[in-house]
PDB file of C-alpha atoms in Angstrom:
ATOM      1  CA  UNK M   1     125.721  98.096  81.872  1.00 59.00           C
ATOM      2  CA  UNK M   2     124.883 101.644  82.144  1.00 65.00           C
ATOM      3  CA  UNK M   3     121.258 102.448  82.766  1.00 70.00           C
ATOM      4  CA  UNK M   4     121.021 104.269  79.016  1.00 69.00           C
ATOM      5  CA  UNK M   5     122.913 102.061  77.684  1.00 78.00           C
ATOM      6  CA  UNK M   6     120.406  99.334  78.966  1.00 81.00           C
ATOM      7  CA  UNK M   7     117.156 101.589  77.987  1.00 84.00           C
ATOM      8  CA  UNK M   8     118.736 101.545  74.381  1.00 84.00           C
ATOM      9  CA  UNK M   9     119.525  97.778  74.572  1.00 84.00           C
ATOM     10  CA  UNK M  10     115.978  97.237  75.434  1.00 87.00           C
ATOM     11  CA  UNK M  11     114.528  99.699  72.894  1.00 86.00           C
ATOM     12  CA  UNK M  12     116.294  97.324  70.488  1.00 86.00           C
ATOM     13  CA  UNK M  13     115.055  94.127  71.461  1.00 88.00           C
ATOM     14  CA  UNK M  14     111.088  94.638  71.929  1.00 88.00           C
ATOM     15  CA  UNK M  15     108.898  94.168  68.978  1.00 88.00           C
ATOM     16  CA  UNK M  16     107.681  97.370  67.460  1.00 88.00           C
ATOM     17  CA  UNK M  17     103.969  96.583  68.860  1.00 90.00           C
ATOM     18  CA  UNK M  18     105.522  96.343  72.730  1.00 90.00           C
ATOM     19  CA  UNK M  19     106.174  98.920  74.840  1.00 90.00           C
ATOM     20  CA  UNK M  20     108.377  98.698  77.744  1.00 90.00           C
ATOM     21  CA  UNK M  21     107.114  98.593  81.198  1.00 90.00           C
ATOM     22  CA  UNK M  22     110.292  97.549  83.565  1.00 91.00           C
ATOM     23  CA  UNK M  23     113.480  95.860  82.581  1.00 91.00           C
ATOM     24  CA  UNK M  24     116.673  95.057  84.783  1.00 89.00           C
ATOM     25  CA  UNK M  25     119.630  93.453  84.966  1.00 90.00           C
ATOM     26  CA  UNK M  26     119.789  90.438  87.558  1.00 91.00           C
ATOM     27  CA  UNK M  27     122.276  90.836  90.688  1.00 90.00           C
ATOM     28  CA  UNK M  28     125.148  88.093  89.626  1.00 90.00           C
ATOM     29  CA  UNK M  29     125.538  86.108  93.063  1.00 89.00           C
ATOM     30  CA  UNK M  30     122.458  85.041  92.567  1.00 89.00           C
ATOM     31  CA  UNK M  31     122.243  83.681  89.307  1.00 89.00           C
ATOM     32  CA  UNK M  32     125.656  81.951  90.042  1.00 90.00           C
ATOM     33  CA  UNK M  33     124.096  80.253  93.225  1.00 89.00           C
ATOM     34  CA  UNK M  34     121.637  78.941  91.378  1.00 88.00           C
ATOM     35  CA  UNK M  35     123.351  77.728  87.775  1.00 89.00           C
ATOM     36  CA  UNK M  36     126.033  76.506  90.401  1.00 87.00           C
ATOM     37  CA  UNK M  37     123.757  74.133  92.615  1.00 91.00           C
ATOM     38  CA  UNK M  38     121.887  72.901  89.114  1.00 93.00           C
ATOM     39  CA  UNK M  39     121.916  69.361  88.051  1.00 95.00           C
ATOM     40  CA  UNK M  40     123.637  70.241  84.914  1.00 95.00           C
ATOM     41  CA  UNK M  41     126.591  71.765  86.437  1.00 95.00           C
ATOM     42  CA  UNK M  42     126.304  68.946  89.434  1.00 96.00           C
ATOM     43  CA  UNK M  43     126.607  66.263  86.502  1.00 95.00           C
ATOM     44  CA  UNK M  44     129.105  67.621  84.770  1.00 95.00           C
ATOM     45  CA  UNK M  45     131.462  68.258  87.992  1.00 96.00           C
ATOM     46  CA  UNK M  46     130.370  64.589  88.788  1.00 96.00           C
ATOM     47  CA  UNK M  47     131.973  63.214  85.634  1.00 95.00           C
ATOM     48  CA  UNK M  48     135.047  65.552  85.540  1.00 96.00           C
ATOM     49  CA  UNK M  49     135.795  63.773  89.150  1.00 96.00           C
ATOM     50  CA  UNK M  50     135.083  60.230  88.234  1.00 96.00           C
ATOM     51  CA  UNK M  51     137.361  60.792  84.791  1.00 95.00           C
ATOM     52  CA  UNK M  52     139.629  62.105  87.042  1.00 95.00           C
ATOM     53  CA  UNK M  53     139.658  58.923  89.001  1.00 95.00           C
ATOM     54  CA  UNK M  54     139.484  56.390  86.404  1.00 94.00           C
ATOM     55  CA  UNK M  55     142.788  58.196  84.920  1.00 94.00           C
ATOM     56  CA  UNK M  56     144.704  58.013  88.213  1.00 94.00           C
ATOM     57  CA  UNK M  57     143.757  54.631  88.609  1.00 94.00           C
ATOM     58  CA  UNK M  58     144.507  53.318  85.392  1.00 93.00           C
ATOM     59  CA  UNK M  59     148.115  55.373  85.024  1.00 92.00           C
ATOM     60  CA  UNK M  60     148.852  53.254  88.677  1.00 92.00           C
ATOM     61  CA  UNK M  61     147.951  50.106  87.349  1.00 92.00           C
ATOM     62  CA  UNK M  62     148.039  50.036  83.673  1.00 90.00           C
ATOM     63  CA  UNK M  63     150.176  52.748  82.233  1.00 90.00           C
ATOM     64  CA  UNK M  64     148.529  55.243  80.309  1.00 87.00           C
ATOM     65  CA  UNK M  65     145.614  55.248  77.990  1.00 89.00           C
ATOM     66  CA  UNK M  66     145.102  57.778  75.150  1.00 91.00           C
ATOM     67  CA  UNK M  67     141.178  56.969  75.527  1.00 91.00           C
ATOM     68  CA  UNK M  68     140.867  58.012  78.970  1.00 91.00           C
ATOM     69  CA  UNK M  69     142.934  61.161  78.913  1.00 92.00           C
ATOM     70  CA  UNK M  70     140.211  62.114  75.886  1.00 95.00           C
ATOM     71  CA  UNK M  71     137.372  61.678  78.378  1.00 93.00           C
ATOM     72  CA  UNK M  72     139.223  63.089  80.818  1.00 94.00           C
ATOM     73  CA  UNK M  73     140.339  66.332  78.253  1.00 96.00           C
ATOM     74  CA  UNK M  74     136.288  66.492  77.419  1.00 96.00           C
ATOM     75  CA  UNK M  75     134.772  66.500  80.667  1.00 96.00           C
ATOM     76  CA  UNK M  76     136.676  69.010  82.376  1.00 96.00           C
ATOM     77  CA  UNK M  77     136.126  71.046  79.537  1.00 97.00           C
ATOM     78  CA  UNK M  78     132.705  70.740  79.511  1.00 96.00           C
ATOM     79  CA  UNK M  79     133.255  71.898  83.571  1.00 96.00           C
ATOM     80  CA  UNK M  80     134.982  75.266  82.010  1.00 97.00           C
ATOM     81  CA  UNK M  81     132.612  75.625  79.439  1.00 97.00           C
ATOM     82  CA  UNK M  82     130.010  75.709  81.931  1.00 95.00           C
ATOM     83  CA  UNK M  83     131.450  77.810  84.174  1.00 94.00           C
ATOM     84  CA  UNK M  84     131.590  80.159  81.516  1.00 94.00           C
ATOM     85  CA  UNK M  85     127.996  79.821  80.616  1.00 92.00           C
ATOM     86  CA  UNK M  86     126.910  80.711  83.803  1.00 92.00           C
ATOM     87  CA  UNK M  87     129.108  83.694  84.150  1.00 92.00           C
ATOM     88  CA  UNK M  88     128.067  84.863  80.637  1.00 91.00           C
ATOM     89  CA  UNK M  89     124.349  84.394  81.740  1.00 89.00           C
ATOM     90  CA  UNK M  90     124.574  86.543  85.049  1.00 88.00           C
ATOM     91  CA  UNK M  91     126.464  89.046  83.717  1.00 89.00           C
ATOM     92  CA  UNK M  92     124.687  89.274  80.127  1.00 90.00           C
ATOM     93  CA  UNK M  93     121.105  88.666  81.230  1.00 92.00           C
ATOM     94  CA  UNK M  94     118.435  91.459  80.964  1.00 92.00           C
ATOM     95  CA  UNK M  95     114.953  90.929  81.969  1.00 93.00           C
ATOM     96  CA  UNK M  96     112.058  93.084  80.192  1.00 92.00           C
ATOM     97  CA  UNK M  97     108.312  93.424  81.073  1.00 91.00           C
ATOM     98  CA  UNK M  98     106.672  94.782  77.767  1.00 91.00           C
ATOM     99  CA  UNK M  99     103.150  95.560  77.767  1.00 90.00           C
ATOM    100  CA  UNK M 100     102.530  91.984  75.694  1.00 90.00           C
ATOM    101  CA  UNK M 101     105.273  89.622  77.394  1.00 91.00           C
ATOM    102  CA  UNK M 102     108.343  88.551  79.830  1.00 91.00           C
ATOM    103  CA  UNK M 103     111.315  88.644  78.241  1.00 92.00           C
ATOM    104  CA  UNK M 104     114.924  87.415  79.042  1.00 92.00           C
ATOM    105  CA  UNK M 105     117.729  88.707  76.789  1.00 91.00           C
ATOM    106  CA  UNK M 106     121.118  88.108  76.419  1.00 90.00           C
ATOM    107  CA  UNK M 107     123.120  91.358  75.358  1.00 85.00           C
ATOM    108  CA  UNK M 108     125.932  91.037  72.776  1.00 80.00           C
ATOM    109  CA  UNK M 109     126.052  92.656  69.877  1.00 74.00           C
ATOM    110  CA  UNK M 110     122.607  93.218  69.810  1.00 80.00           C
ATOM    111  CA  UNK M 111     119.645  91.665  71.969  1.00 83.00           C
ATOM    112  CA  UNK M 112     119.523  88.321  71.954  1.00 86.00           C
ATOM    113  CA  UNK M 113     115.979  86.526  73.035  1.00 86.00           C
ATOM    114  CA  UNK M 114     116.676  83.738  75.236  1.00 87.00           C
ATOM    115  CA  UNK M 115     113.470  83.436  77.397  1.00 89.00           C
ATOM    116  CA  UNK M 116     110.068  84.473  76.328  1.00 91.00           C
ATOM    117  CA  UNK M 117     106.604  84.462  77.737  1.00 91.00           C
ATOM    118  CA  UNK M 118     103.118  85.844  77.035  1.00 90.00           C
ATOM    119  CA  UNK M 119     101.603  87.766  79.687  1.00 88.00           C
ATOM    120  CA  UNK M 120      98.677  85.177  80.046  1.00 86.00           C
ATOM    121  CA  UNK M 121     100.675  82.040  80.899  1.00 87.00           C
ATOM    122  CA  UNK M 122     102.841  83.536  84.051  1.00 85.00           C
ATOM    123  CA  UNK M 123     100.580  82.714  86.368  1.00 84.00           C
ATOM    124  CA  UNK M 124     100.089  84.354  89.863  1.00 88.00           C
ATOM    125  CA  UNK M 125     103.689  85.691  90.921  1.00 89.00           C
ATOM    126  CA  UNK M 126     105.371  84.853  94.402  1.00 91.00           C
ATOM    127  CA  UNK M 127     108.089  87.029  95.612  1.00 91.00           C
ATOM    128  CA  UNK M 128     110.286  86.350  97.844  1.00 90.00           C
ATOM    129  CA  UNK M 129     112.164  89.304  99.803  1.00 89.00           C
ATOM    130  CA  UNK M 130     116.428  89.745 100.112  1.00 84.00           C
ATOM    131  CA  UNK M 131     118.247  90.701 103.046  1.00 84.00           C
ATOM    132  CA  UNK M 132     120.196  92.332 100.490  1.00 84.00           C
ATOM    133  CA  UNK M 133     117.256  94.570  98.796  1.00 83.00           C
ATOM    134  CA  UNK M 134     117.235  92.269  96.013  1.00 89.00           C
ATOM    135  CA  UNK M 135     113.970  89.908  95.412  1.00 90.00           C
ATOM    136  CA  UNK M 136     113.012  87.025  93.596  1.00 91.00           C
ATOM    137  CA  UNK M 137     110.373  86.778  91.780  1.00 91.00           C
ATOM    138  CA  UNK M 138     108.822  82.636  91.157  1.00 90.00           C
ATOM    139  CA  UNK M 139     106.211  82.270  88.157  1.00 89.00           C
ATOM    140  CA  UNK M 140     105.147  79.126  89.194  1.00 86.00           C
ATOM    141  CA  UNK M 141     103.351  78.293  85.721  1.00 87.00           C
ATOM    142  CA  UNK M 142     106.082  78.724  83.622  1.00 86.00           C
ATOM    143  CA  UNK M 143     108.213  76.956  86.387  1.00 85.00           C
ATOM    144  CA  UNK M 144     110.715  79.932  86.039  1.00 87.00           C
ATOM    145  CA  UNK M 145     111.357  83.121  87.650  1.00 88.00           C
ATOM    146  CA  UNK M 146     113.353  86.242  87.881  1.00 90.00           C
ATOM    147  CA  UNK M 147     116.477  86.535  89.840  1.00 90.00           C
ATOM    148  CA  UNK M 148     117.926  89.340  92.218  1.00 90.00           C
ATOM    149  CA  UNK M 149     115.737  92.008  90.643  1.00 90.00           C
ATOM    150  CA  UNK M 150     115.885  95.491  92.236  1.00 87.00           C
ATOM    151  CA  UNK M 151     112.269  96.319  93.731  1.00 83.00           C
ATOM    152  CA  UNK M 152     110.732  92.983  93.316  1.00 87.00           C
ATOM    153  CA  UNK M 153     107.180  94.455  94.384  1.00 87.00           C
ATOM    154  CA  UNK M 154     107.074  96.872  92.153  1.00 89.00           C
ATOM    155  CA  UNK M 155     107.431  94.453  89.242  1.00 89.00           C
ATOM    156  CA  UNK M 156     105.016  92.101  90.951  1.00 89.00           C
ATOM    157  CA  UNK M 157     102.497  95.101  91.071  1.00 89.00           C
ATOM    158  CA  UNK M 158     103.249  95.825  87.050  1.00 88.00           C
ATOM    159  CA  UNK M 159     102.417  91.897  86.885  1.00 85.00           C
ATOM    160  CA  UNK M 160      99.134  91.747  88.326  1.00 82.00           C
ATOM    161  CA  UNK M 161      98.130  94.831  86.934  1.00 82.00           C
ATOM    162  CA  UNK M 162      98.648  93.513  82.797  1.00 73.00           C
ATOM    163  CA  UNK M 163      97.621  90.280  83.957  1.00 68.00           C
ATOM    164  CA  UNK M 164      94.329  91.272  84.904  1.00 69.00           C
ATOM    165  CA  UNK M 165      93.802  93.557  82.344  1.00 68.00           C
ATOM    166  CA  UNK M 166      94.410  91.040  79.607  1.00 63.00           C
ATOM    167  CA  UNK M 167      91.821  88.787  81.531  1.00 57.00           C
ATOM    168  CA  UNK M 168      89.133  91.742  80.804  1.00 54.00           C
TER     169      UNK M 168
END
């Protein structure tokens, strides 16, 4: 997305009472590494393969079996469906600090709020530095984080700062 574009996307999706601080798309290799290595996606590759077994041992022994070509038809559909999800999500996710709360939207038609989190309960952030100028950002209370973000310390700066002065 185009950087206006995204300042207007943004503009749209924060409450009238917020103001934004920083907002920025996520670099796409690295949300796919990580929806890729989840349990989710590990489960539902898991069950695509055994379904995929099951069927090639039951057509060499049995004949075919309209119940196990279903399974088989659902779980590697649920693989593509997921597949899809994650390359929806790293493509379509936006993150925005406002001056009240983190907040992940999707963009479609219009902002979708996925992800959202006061200012209060992130916790103390850790970054952790890219070879490839993009950082990642853990928020260890909220057991979440931000994703190949462009100029991690500056956004970890931004985070301290609020946080402390909502303390006050």
């Amino acid at each position: 997305m185009h950087e206006d574009d995204l300042k207007e996307f943004v503009q749209a999706g924060v409450r009238a009472d917020e103001e934004p601080l920083w907002f920025g798309q996520p670099q796409f290799s690295r949300i796919w590494q990580r929806e890729y290595r989840s349990r989710i996606t590990k489960l539902f590759l898991l069950a695509a393969v055994l379904a995929v077994l099951l069927n090639i041992i039951t057509v060499t022994f049995f004949g075919l079996s309209t119940i196990l070509n279903i399974v088989l038809i659902v779980a590697i559909g649920s693989v593509i469906l997921r597949f899809c999800w994650i390359y929806y999500l790293g493509r379509r996710l936006v993150y925005v600090l406002t001056s009240k709360r983190l907040v992940f939207f999707l963009e479609s038609a219009k902002p979708i709020e996925y992800k959202s989190f006061p200012l209060d309960k992130l916790g103390e952030p850790k970054l952790a530095r890219g070879t490839d100028g993009y950082d990642d950002l853990a928020l260890p209370n909220i057991k979440d984080g931000l994703l190949g973000v462009l100029d991690g310390s500056r956004l970890v700066t931004l985070l301290q700062v609020k946080s402390r002065s909502e303390t006050l």
